[in-house]
CSV table of C-alpha atoms and ligand atoms in Angstrom, one decimal:
chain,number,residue,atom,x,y,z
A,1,UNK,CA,114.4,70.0,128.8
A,2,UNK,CA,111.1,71.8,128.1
A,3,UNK,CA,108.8,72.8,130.5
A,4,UNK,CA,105.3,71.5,129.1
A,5,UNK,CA,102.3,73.0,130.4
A,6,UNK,CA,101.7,70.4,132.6
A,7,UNK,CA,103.1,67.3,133.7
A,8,UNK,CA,101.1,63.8,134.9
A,9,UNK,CA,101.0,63.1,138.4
A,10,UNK,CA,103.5,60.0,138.8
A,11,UNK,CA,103.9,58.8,142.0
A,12,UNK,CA,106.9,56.3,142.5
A,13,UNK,CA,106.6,52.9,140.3
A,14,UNK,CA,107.5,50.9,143.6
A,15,UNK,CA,104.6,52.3,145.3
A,16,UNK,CA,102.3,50.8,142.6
A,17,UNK,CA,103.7,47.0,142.2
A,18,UNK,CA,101.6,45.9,145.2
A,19,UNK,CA,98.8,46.9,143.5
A,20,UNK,CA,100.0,45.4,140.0
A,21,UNK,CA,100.5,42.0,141.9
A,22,UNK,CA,96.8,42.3,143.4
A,23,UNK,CA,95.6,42.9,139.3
A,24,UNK,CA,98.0,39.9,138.7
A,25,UNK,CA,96.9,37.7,141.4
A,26,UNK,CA,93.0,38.6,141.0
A,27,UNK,CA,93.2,37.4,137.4
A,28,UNK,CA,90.7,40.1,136.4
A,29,UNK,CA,91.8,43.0,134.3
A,30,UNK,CA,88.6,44.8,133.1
A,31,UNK,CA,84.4,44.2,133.6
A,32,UNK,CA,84.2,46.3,136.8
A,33,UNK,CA,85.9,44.3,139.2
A,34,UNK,CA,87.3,44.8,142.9
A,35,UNK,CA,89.8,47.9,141.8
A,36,UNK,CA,87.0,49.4,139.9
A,37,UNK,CA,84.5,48.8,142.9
A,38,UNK,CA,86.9,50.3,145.1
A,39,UNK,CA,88.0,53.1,143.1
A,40,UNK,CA,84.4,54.2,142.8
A,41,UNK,CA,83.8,54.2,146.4
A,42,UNK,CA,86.9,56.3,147.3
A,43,UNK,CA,86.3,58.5,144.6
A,44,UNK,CA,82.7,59.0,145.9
A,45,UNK,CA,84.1,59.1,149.8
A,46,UNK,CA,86.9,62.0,148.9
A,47,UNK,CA,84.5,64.1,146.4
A,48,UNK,CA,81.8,64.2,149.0
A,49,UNK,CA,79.1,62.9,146.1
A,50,UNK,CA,76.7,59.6,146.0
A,51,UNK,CA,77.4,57.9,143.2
A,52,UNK,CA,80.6,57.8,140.5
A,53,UNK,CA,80.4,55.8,137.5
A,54,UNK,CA,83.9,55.1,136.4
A,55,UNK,CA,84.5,55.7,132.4
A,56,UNK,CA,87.1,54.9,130.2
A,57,UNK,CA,87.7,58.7,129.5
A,58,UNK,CA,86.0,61.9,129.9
A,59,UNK,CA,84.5,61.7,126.4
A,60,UNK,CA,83.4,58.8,126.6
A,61,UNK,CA,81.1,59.9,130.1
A,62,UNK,CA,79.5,63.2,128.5
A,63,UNK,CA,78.5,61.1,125.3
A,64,UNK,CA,77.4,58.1,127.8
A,65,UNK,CA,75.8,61.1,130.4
A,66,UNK,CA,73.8,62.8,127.7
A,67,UNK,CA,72.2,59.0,126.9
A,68,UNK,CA,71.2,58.3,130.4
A,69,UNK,CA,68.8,61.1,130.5
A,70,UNK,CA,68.0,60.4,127.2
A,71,UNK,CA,69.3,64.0,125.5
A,72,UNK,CA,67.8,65.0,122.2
A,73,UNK,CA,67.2,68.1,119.4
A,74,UNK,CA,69.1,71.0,120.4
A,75,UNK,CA,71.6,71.8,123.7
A,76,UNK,CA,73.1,74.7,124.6
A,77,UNK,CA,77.1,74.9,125.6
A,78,UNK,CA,79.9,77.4,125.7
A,79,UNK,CA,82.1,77.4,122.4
A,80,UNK,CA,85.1,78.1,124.9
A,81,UNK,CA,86.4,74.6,126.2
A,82,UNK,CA,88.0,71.8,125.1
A,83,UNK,CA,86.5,70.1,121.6
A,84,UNK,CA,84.9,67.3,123.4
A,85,UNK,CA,82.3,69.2,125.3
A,86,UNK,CA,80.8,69.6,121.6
A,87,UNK,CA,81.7,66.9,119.9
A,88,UNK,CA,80.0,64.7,122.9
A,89,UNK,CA,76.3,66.1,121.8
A,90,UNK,CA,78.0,65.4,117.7
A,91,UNK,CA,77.7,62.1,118.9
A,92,UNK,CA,74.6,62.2,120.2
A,93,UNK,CA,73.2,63.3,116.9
A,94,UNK,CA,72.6,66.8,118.9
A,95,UNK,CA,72.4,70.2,117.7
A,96,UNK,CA,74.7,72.2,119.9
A,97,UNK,CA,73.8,75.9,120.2
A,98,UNK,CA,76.5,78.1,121.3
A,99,UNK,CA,76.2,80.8,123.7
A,100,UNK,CA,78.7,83.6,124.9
A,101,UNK,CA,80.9,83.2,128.3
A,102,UNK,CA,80.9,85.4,130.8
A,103,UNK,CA,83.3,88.0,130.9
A,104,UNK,CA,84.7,87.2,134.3
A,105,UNK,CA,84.8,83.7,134.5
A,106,UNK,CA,84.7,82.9,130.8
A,107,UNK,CA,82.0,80.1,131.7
A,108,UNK,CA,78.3,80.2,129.9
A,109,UNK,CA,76.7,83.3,130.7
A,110,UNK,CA,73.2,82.8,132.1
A,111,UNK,CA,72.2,86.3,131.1
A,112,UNK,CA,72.6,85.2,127.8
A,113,UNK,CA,71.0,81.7,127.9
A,114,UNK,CA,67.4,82.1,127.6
A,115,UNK,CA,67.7,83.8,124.6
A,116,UNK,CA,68.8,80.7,122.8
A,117,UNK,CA,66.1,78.7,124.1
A,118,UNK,CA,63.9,77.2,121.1
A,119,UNK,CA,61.1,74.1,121.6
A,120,UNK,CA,64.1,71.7,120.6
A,121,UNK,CA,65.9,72.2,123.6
A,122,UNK,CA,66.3,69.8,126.3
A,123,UNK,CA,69.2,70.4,128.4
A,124,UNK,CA,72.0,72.7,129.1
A,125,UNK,CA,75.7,71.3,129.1
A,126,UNK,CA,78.1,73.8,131.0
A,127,UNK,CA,81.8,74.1,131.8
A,128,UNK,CA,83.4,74.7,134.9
A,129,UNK,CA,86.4,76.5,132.8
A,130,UNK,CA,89.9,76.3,134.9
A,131,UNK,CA,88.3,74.8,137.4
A,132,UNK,CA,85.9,78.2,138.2
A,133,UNK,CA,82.2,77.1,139.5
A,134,UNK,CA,80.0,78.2,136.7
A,135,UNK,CA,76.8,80.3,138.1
A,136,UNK,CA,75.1,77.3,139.2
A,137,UNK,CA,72.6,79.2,140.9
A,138,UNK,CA,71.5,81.2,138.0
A,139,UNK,CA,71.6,78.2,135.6
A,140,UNK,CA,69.7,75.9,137.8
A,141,UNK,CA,66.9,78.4,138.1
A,142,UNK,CA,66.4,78.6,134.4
A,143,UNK,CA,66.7,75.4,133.8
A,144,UNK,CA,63.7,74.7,136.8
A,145,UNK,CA,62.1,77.4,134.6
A,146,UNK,CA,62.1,75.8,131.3
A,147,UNK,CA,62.3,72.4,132.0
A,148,UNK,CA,66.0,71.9,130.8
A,149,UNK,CA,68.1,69.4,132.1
A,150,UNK,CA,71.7,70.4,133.4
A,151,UNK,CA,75.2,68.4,132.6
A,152,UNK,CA,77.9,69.8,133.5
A,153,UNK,CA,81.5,69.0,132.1
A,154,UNK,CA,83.6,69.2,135.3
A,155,UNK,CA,86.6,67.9,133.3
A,156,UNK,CA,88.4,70.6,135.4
A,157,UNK,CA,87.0,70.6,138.1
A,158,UNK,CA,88.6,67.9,140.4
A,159,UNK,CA,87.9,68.6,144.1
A,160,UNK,CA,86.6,72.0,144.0
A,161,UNK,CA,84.5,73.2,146.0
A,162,UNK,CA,82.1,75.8,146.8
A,163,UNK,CA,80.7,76.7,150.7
A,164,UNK,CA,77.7,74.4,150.0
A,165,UNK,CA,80.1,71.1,149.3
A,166,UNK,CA,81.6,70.0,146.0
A,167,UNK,CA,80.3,71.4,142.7
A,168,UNK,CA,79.9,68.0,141.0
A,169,UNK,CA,76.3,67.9,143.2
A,170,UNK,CA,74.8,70.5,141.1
A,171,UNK,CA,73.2,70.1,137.8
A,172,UNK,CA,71.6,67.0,136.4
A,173,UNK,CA,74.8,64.7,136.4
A,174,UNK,CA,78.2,65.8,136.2
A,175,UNK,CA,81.5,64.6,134.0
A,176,UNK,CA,85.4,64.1,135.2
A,177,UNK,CA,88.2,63.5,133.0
A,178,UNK,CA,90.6,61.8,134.5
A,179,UNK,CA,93.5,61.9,131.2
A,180,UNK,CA,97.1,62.3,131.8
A,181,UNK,CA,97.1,66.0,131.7
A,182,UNK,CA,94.1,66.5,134.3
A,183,UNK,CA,95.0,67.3,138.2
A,184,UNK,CA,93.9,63.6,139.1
A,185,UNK,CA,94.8,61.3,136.4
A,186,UNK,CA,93.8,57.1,136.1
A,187,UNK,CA,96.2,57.7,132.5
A,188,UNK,CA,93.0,57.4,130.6
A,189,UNK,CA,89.7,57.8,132.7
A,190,UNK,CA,86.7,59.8,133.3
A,191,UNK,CA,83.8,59.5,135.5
A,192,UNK,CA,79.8,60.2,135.4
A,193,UNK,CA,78.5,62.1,139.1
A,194,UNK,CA,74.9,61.3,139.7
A,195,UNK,CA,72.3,61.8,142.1
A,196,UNK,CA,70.7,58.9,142.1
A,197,UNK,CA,71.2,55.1,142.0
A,198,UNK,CA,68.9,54.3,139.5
A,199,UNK,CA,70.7,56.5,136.7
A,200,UNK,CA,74.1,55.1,138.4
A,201,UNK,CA,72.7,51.9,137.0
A,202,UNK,CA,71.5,52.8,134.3
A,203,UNK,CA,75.2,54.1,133.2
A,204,UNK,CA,76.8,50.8,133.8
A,205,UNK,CA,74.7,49.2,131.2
A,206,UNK,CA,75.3,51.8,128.6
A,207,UNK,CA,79.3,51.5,129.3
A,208,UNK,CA,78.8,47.9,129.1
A,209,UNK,CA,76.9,47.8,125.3
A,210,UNK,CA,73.4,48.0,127.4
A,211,UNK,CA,74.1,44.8,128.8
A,212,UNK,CA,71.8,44.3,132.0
A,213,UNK,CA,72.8,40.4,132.7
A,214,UNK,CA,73.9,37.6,130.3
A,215,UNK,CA,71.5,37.5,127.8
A,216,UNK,CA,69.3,41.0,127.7
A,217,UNK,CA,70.6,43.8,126.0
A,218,UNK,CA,68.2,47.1,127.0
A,219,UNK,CA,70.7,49.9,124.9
A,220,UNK,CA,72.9,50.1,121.9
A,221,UNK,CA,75.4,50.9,124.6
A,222,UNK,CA,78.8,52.0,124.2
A,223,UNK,CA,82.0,49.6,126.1
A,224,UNK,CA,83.1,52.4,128.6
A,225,UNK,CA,84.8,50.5,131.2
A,226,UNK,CA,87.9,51.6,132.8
A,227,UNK,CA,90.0,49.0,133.4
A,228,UNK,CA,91.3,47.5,136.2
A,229,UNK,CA,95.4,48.7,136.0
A,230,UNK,CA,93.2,52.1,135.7
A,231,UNK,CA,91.0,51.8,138.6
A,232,UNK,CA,94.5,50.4,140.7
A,233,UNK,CA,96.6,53.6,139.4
A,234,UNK,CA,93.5,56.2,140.5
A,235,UNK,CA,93.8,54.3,143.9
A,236,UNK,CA,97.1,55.2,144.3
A,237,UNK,CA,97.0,58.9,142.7
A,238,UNK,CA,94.1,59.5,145.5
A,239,UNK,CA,96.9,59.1,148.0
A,240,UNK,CA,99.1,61.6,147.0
A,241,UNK,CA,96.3,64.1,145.5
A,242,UNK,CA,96.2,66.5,148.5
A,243,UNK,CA,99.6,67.1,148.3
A,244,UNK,CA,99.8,67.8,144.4
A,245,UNK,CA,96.7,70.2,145.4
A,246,UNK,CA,98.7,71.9,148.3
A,247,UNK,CA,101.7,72.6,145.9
A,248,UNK,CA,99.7,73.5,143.0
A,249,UNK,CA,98.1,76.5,145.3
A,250,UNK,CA,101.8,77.3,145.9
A,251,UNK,CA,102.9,77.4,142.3
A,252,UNK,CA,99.3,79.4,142.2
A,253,UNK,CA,100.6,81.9,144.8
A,254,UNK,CA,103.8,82.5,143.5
A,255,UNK,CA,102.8,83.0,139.6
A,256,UNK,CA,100.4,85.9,141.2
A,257,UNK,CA,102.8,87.7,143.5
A,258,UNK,CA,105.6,87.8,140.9
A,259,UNK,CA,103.6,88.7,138.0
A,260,UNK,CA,101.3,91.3,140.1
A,261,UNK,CA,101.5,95.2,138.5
A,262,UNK,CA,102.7,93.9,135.4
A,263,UNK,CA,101.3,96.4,132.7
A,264,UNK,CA,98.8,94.4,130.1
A,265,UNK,CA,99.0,91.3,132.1
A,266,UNK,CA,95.8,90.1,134.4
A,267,UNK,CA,96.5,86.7,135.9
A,268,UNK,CA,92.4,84.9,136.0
A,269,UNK,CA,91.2,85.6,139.4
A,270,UNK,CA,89.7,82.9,141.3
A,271,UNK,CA,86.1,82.9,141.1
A,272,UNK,CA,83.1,81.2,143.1
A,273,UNK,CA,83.3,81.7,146.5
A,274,UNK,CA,86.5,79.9,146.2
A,275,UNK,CA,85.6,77.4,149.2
A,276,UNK,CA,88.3,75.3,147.5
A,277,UNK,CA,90.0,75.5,144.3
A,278,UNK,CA,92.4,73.2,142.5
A,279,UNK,CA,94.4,74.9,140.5
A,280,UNK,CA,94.5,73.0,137.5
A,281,UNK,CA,95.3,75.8,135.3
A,282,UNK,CA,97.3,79.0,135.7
A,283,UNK,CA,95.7,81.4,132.9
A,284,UNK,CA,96.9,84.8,132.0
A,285,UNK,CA,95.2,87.8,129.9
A,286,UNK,CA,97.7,89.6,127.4
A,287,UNK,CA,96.1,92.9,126.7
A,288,UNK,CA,97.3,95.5,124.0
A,289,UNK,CA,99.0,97.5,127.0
A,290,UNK,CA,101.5,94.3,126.9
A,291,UNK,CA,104.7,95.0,125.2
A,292,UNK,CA,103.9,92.4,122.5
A,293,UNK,CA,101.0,90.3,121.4
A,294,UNK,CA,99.6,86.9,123.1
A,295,UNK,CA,101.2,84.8,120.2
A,296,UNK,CA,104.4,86.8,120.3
A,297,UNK,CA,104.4,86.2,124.0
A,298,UNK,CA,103.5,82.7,123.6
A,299,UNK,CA,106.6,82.0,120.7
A,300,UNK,CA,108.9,84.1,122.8
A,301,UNK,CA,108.0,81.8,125.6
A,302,UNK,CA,108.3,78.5,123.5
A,303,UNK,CA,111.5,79.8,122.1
A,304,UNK,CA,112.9,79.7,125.4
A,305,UNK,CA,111.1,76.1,125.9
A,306,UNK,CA,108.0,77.5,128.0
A,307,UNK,CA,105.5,75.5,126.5
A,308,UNK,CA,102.1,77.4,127.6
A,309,UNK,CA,99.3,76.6,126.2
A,310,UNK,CA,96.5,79.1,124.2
A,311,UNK,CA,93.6,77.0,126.5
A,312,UNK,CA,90.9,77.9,124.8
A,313,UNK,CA,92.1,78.9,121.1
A,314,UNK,CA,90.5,78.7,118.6
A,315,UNK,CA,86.7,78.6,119.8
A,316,UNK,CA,85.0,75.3,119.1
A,317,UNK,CA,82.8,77.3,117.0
A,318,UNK,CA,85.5,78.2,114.6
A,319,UNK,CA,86.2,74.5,113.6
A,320,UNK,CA,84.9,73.5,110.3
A,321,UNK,CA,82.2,70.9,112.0
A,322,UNK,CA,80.8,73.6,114.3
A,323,UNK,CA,81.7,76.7,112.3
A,324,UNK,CA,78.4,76.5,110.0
A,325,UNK,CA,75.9,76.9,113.0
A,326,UNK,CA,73.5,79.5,112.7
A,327,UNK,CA,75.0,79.8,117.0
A,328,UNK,CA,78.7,79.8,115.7
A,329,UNK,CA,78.4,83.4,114.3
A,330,UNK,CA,81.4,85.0,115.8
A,331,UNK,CA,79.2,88.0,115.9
A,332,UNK,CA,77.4,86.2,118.6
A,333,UNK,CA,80.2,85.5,120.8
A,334,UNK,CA,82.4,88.5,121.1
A,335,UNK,CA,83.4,87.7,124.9
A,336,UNK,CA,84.4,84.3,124.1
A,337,UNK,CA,86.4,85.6,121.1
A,338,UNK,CA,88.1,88.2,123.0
A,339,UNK,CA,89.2,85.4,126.0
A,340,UNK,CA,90.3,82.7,123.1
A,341,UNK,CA,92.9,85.7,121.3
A,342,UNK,CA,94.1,86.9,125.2
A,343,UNK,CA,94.2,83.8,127.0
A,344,UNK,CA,97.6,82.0,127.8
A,345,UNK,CA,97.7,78.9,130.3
A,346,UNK,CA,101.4,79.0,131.8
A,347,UNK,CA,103.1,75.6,133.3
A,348,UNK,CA,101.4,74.2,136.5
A,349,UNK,CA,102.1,70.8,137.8
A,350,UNK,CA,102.9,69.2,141.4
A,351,UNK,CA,106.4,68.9,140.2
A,352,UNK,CA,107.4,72.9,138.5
A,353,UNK,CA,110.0,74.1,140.7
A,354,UNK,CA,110.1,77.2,142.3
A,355,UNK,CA,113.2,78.1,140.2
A,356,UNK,CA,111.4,77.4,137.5
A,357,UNK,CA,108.4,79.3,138.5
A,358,UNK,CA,110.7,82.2,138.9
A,359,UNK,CA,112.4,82.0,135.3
A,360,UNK,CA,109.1,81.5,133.5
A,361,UNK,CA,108.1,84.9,135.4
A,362,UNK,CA,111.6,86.9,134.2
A,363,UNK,CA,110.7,85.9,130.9
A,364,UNK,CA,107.7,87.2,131.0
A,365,UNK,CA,108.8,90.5,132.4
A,366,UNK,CA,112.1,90.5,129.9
A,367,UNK,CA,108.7,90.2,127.1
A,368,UNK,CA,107.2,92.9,128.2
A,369,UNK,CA,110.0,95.5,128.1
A,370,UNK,CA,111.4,93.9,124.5
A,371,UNK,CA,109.7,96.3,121.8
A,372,UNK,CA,110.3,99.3,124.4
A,373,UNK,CA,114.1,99.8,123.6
A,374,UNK,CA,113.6,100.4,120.0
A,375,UNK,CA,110.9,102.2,120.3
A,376,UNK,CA,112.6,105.3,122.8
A,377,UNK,CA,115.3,105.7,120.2
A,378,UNK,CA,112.9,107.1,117.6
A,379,UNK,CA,111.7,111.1,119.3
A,380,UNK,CA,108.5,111.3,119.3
A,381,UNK,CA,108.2,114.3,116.7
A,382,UNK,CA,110.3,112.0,114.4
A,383,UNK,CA,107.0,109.8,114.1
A,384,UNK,CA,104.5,112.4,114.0
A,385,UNK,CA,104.7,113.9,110.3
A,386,UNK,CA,104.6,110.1,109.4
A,387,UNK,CA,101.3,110.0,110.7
A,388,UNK,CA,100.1,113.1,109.3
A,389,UNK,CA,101.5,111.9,106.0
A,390,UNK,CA,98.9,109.0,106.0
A,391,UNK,CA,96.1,110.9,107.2
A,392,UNK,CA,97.0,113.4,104.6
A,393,UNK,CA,97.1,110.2,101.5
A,394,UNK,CA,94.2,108.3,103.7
A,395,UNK,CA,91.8,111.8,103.4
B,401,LIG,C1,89.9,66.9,129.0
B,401,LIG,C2,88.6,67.4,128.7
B,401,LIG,C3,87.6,66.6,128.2
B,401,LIG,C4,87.8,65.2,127.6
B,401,LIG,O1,88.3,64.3,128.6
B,401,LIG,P1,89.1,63.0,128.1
B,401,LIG,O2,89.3,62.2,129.3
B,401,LIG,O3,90.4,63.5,127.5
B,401,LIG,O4,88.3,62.3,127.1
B,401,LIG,C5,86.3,67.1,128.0
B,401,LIG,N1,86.0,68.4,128.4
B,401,LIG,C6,87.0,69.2,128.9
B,401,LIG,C7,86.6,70.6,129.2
B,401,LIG,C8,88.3,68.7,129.0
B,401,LIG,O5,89.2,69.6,129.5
């Protein structure tokens, strides 16, 4: 059996057929009803924020997020993320306008923002990559500077936390995914943070086709719901999501202490003040001091079926809807580049066992010392004239 990078949390079927028979017994399945009220209340209660809009999906929130404030001409985001944070303003009929990551954190770097600034820009739509807080500080200073609004894709960022609270308060509004593969998961699902109730509102008629009541239509809204088995499953996922957290910082720990000293690989620190992370991913850096190269590493893994994931190869920027941008020059994103050919996401989910943890590790290690065998056996003077041979031909 595979080990897939990671794996949904499931928690027993039995525990949700109460919850099924309430669906059942309520006769409502979709249009925002008790599960969906519910859900957003909890949501709100555990995340420490004012109002959550449930969404059908996380895609479906940033394209919905960037209509409530009313997002136009040009907005500048990070080329390393998942395809969505892009195709969102696509949707829009938005310009995006890339900008390089940060070396450290491989979120936007503000230090390279206001550059990119032009009259057409309205807002500013970072990622908090891996679940790292992006320089919210810095961001939400140039934004009070040049009247930008902020939305921030927090599609990773479940539950984290810096010292002043949860990072979903910063920024204009934020946006959860809540798929399958994310550290809280409704199947499909997504969420919109805001500050205020009148945006909340505002959001629940765009996800409804801008309906505002029977017969008055305000938007060409989008249907965005989330339905009610949804809603019911996020319910009982909240109730076992501290756990999954607790043994995803294990998995966390363990991944760091057996890979630590390992020449040419860098496991991501945590960054932020790391009031409280989630763990989501486990990234790694192959550098050219590794035995063999980040895809070698990554077939050499698969091979042995470790499926870790290149999260985030290629750059947004490099596919063929973005890769015509006058901001998609690769020239222009050199730290971004370098993260997307380096970067390797190993397995992390509530249920990787420690054993497994431990053989993904050996692997690792055994990759590292592969090409070194081979490569004693020939003396070093052996390979010498060979090089001088070339540099002879090459002059
Ligand atoms: C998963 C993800 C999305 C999309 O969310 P869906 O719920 O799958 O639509 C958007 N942005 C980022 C950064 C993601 O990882």
């Amino acid at each position: 059996m595979p080990i897939p990078v990671t794996r949904p949390l499931l928690p027993p079927l039995a525990e949700f057929m109460p919850y099924l028979e309430k669906v059942w017994a309520s006769g409502t399945l979709t249009n925002c009803g008790d599960m969906h009220r519910q859900l957003e209340k909890a949501l709100a209660d555990y995340l420490g924020v004012e109002h959550l809009a449930l969404m059908a999906n996380g895609t479906l929130a940033l394209v919905t997020a960037l209509q409530a404030l009313r997002i136009t001409g040009e907005v500048i985001t990070t080329p390393y993320s998942f395809v969505a944070t892009a195709h969102s303003l696509l949707w829009n009929g938005i310009k995006p306008v890339f900008v390089d990551v940060d070396p450290a954190t491989f979120n936007l770097d503000p230090a390279k923002i206001e550059a990119a600034i032009t009259p057409q820009t309205t807002a500013i739509m970072p990622v908090h990559c891996y679940g790292n807080p992006c320089d919210t500080a810095e961001i939400e200073r140039i934004a009070e500077t040049y009247n930008l609004r902020v939305i921030y894709d927090a599609a990773h960022a479940f539950g984290v936390e810096d010292t002043g609270g949860s990072v979903l308060r910063h920024g204009d509004l934020s946006v959860l995914s809540f798929h399958a593969t994310k550290v809280f998961n409704t199947f499909e699902g997504g969420a919109i943070i805001c500050p205020d109730a009148r945006t909340y509102r505002r959001i629940g008629h765009l996800k409804n086709f801008g309906f505002v009541d029977e017969t008055t239509v305000v938007a060409p809204g989008i249907n965005g719901k989330m339905s009610e088995i949804n809603a019911a499953f996020g319910l009982l996922q909240l109730r076992h999501i501290d756990q999954a957290l607790a043994r995803r910082a294990q998995i966390d720990r363990m991944y760091r202490e057996q890979l630590a000293g390992l020449p040419g690989i860098t496991c991501m620190p945590p960054r932020g003040d790391g009031a409280r992370a989630n763990h989501a991913y486990f990234p790694i850096l192959v550098d050219a001091d590794f035995a063999i190269g980040r895809d070698a590493l990554y077939q050499h893994l698969r091979e042995h079926g470790i499926h870790a994931r290149r999260y985030f190869y290629p750059l947004i920027s490099d596919f063929p809807m973005y890769r015509g941008l006058p901001s998609a020059d690769p020239e222009r994103l050199p730290v971004a580049r370098s993260a997307s050919l380096r970067i390797l996401c190993l397995p992390i989910f509530p249920d990787l066992a420690d054993a497994q943890v431990e053989r993904i590790c050996e692997l690792v290690r055994l990759a590292g010392r592969e090409p070194q065998a081979p490569a004693a056996a020939i003396p070093a003077e052996a390979a010498a004239p060979a090089v001088a041979d070339v540099a002879a031909v090459a002059a």
